[in-house]
Amino acid sequence: MSRVNIKVLADQLQLSVSTISKALRDSYEISDETKKKVLELATRLNYVPNPYASSLRRKKSKTIAVVLPEVADNFFSLAINGIQSVAETKGYHVLIYLSHEKFANEKTILEDCQSGRVDGVLISISSETNSADHIYKLQENNIPVVFFDREQEAIETARVTTNDFDCGFLAANHLLQKGCHKPAFVSISQSLPICLNRVNGFKAALHKAGIPHYDNQIIYCPDNDDMYKQIKSILQSDQRPDGLIASVEKIVTPVYLACHELHIRIPHDIKIIAFASLDTAPILNPPLTTITQPAFEIGKAAATLLFKGIEKSSFDLSKEKLVIPSALIERESTM
Amino acid sequence: MSRVNIKVLADQLQLSVSTISKALRDSYEISDETKKKVLELATRLNYVPNPYASSLRRKKSKTIAVVLPEVADNFFSLAINGIQSVAETKGYHVLIYLSHEKFANEKTILEDCQSGRVDGVLISISSETNSADHIYKLQENNIPVVFFDREQEAIETARVTTNDFDCGFLAANHLLQKGCHKPAFVSISQSLPICLNRVNGFKAALHKAGIPHYDNQIIYCPDNDDMYKQIKSILQSDQRPDGLIASVEKIVTPVYLACHELHIRIPHDIKIIAFASLDTAPILNPPLTTITQPAFEIGKAAATLLFKGIEKSSFDLSKEKLVIPSALIERESTM
């Protein structure tokens, strides 16, 4: 069975394509009698309008893009749920693009988004991204952009983030209060604002407590594949930290595995705290203290702002900076 | 700056829209000199073709839909990565739709997919779905459909699954060998083939071992919110199982939490095994024995078959049934 389109309806009713199209759009040019005939046949044949054709008429694709580094991370999968919850009420589709933490992929994706395929873009940038041109081009093409979680600071637009600096400070203070003398911060990027803000909060807490610099205070693990080896070698060194803050969720498993393998006891020999939305945090060995971000709420708020920008071109997105605070949930890994 | 479209190019070059369009499509009707002028201006103004307009010409949207229950599950997020890896090489977009385990959502999504928005659909059905009409309608509209993991058995098309019956059998045998006398199977659906096949494998192993029926042999937990309470009440009953097989990943956290709260020791008092792709399985308390599905490979194989169906309408998808085996990884939860 071939697809039922306007031409099929026109042929069967012996009317012109233009008449059918106008009838379906309830145009005043068409009689009620004809409209009724067209609608009856359209319903009977299960006619569905082609969204590309109607997109061209409306100049709206009724689609937004969500560009993010990966979905195998509970923060992002929960944020997607928050975004979808808003898009559904607006009758919009959500196109999910993954950059896999590569700047080149992100650039290609945004070039594609310029072409009318989407009405707006929600983006959480890759850990490699430290240029803004590819995002600026979207704005030049009148496509509203909203950042969530990971932002590119040079771009003026709405952003929904969490209180990363405060949480870095809070996490470091928590470790110091629990008796750590040499806590370390494990980061995946030297340029991502979320990582920088968390690191800066960590440093500020150490500074305030009068703790001098030591080796391995900040550890960069940009590469997923090397993470386990790199962490293990630091845990085996003379400069072993007595506390670790994992800046993102995927650092948790390699850290725990390395500690288990080296018989380094958590929390006795080393205390661990992670920025993570892991469902399994309370059942890890031992249960993991987390800074838990309001992932669903961040997604929801970012989507809400984006739709304001899409629906009303006069709405000034650049004035919108929303910070939704995270919470420290204490468990045995820092007791 | 407004978007650069064919009309802008036509105005600037004082040519007709039709001439510009033909020049960009390299038509023989247009002189080389004009083509050169058009291309130079298009390049200079950063012109990007509107994909909806060119989709209408080609009758291809260059987009596939992936319909799945949720992304907050490592199986699905890894499968998405497998699908994306194929779509990227084909220059296709991936539209990700979430049914949130609701049949009504899935139905609306597939109605939308009928309309020319996508060239093909990869689907893993919701736990509520036991009708096939909504999928059949897609096929009637000549949109190829491929199932991955969770299939609707009434529909004739390609499917990529894992050896669910064998794995149910394997999991039950593993528990029996480890000394369980009353193992139970925890499922989320009485109709999903993956759950039924796993349950049937479980039952077959019990039957083969000559184990008679007992209460709580099969436990259904269709509702996420009630899962923890339901599992806790079974663990508190006189008919407490001495082994548990979790049919999907999201059952793991409530099971472990309930055991911890009730001071039921894993694996001493109860042995646990789960169908799960959890990154954190080896660092749980205790490390979790899993049936680990080849999630990435399943996604990749399903996408490869779908593109065969899209590229060649004579390709008979209904003949393709691929089974990629899972592996049992033994850890402390069943020792």
Coordinates of N, CA, C and O in Angstrom, one line a residue, chain A residues 27 30 32 37 42 44 47 59 91 94 106 170 186 278 295:
Chain A
S27 N -9.7 26.6 4.7 CA -9.6 27.9 4.0 C -11.0 28.4 3.7 O -11.9 27.6 3.4
I30 N -13.0 27.5 0.3 CA -13.6 26.2 0.0 C -15.0 26.1 0.7 O -15.1 26.5 1.9
D32 N -18.2 24.4 2.6 CA -18.3 23.5 3.7 C -18.6 22.1 3.2 O -18.1 21.1 3.7
K37 N -16.4 16.5 2.5 CA -16.0 15.3 1.6 C -14.6 15.0 1.8 O -14.2 13.8 1.9
A42 N -10.1 11.7 3.9 CA -8.8 11.7 4.6 C -8.9 10.8 5.8 O -7.9 10.1 6.1
R44 N -11.0 8.3 6.4 CA -11.1 6.9 6.0 C -9.8 6.3 5.5 O -9.5 5.1 5.8
Y47 N -5.1 9.4 6.3 CA -4.2 10.3 5.8 C -3.5 11.1 6.9 O -4.1 11.5 7.9
K59 N 7.3 27.3 8.3 CA 8.6 27.6 8.6 C 9.0 27.2 10.0 O 9.8 27.9 10.7
G91 N 4.1 19.7 22.0 CA 3.9 19.0 20.7 C 5.1 19.1 19.9 O 5.1 19.1 18.6
V94 N 12.0 15.8 19.8 CA 13.3 16.0 20.4 C 14.3 15.1 19.6 O 14.2 13.9 19.6
E106 N 30.8 17.8 17.5 CA 29.8 18.9 17.9 C 29.7 19.9 16.8 O 28.6 20.4 16.6
L170 N 32.1 22.9 48.9 CA 31.4 22.1 49.9 C 32.0 20.7 50.0 O 32.3 20.1 51.1
V186 N 39.7 15.0 40.9 CA 39.9 14.4 39.6 C 39.0 15.0 38.6 O 37.7 15.0 38.8
L278 N 24.1 8.7 40.1 CA 24.1 7.2 40.1 C 23.0 6.6 40.9 O 22.9 6.8 42.1
A295 N 19.2 16.9 37.9 CA 19.3 16.7 36.5 C 18.0 16.9 35.8 O 17.9 17.6 34.8

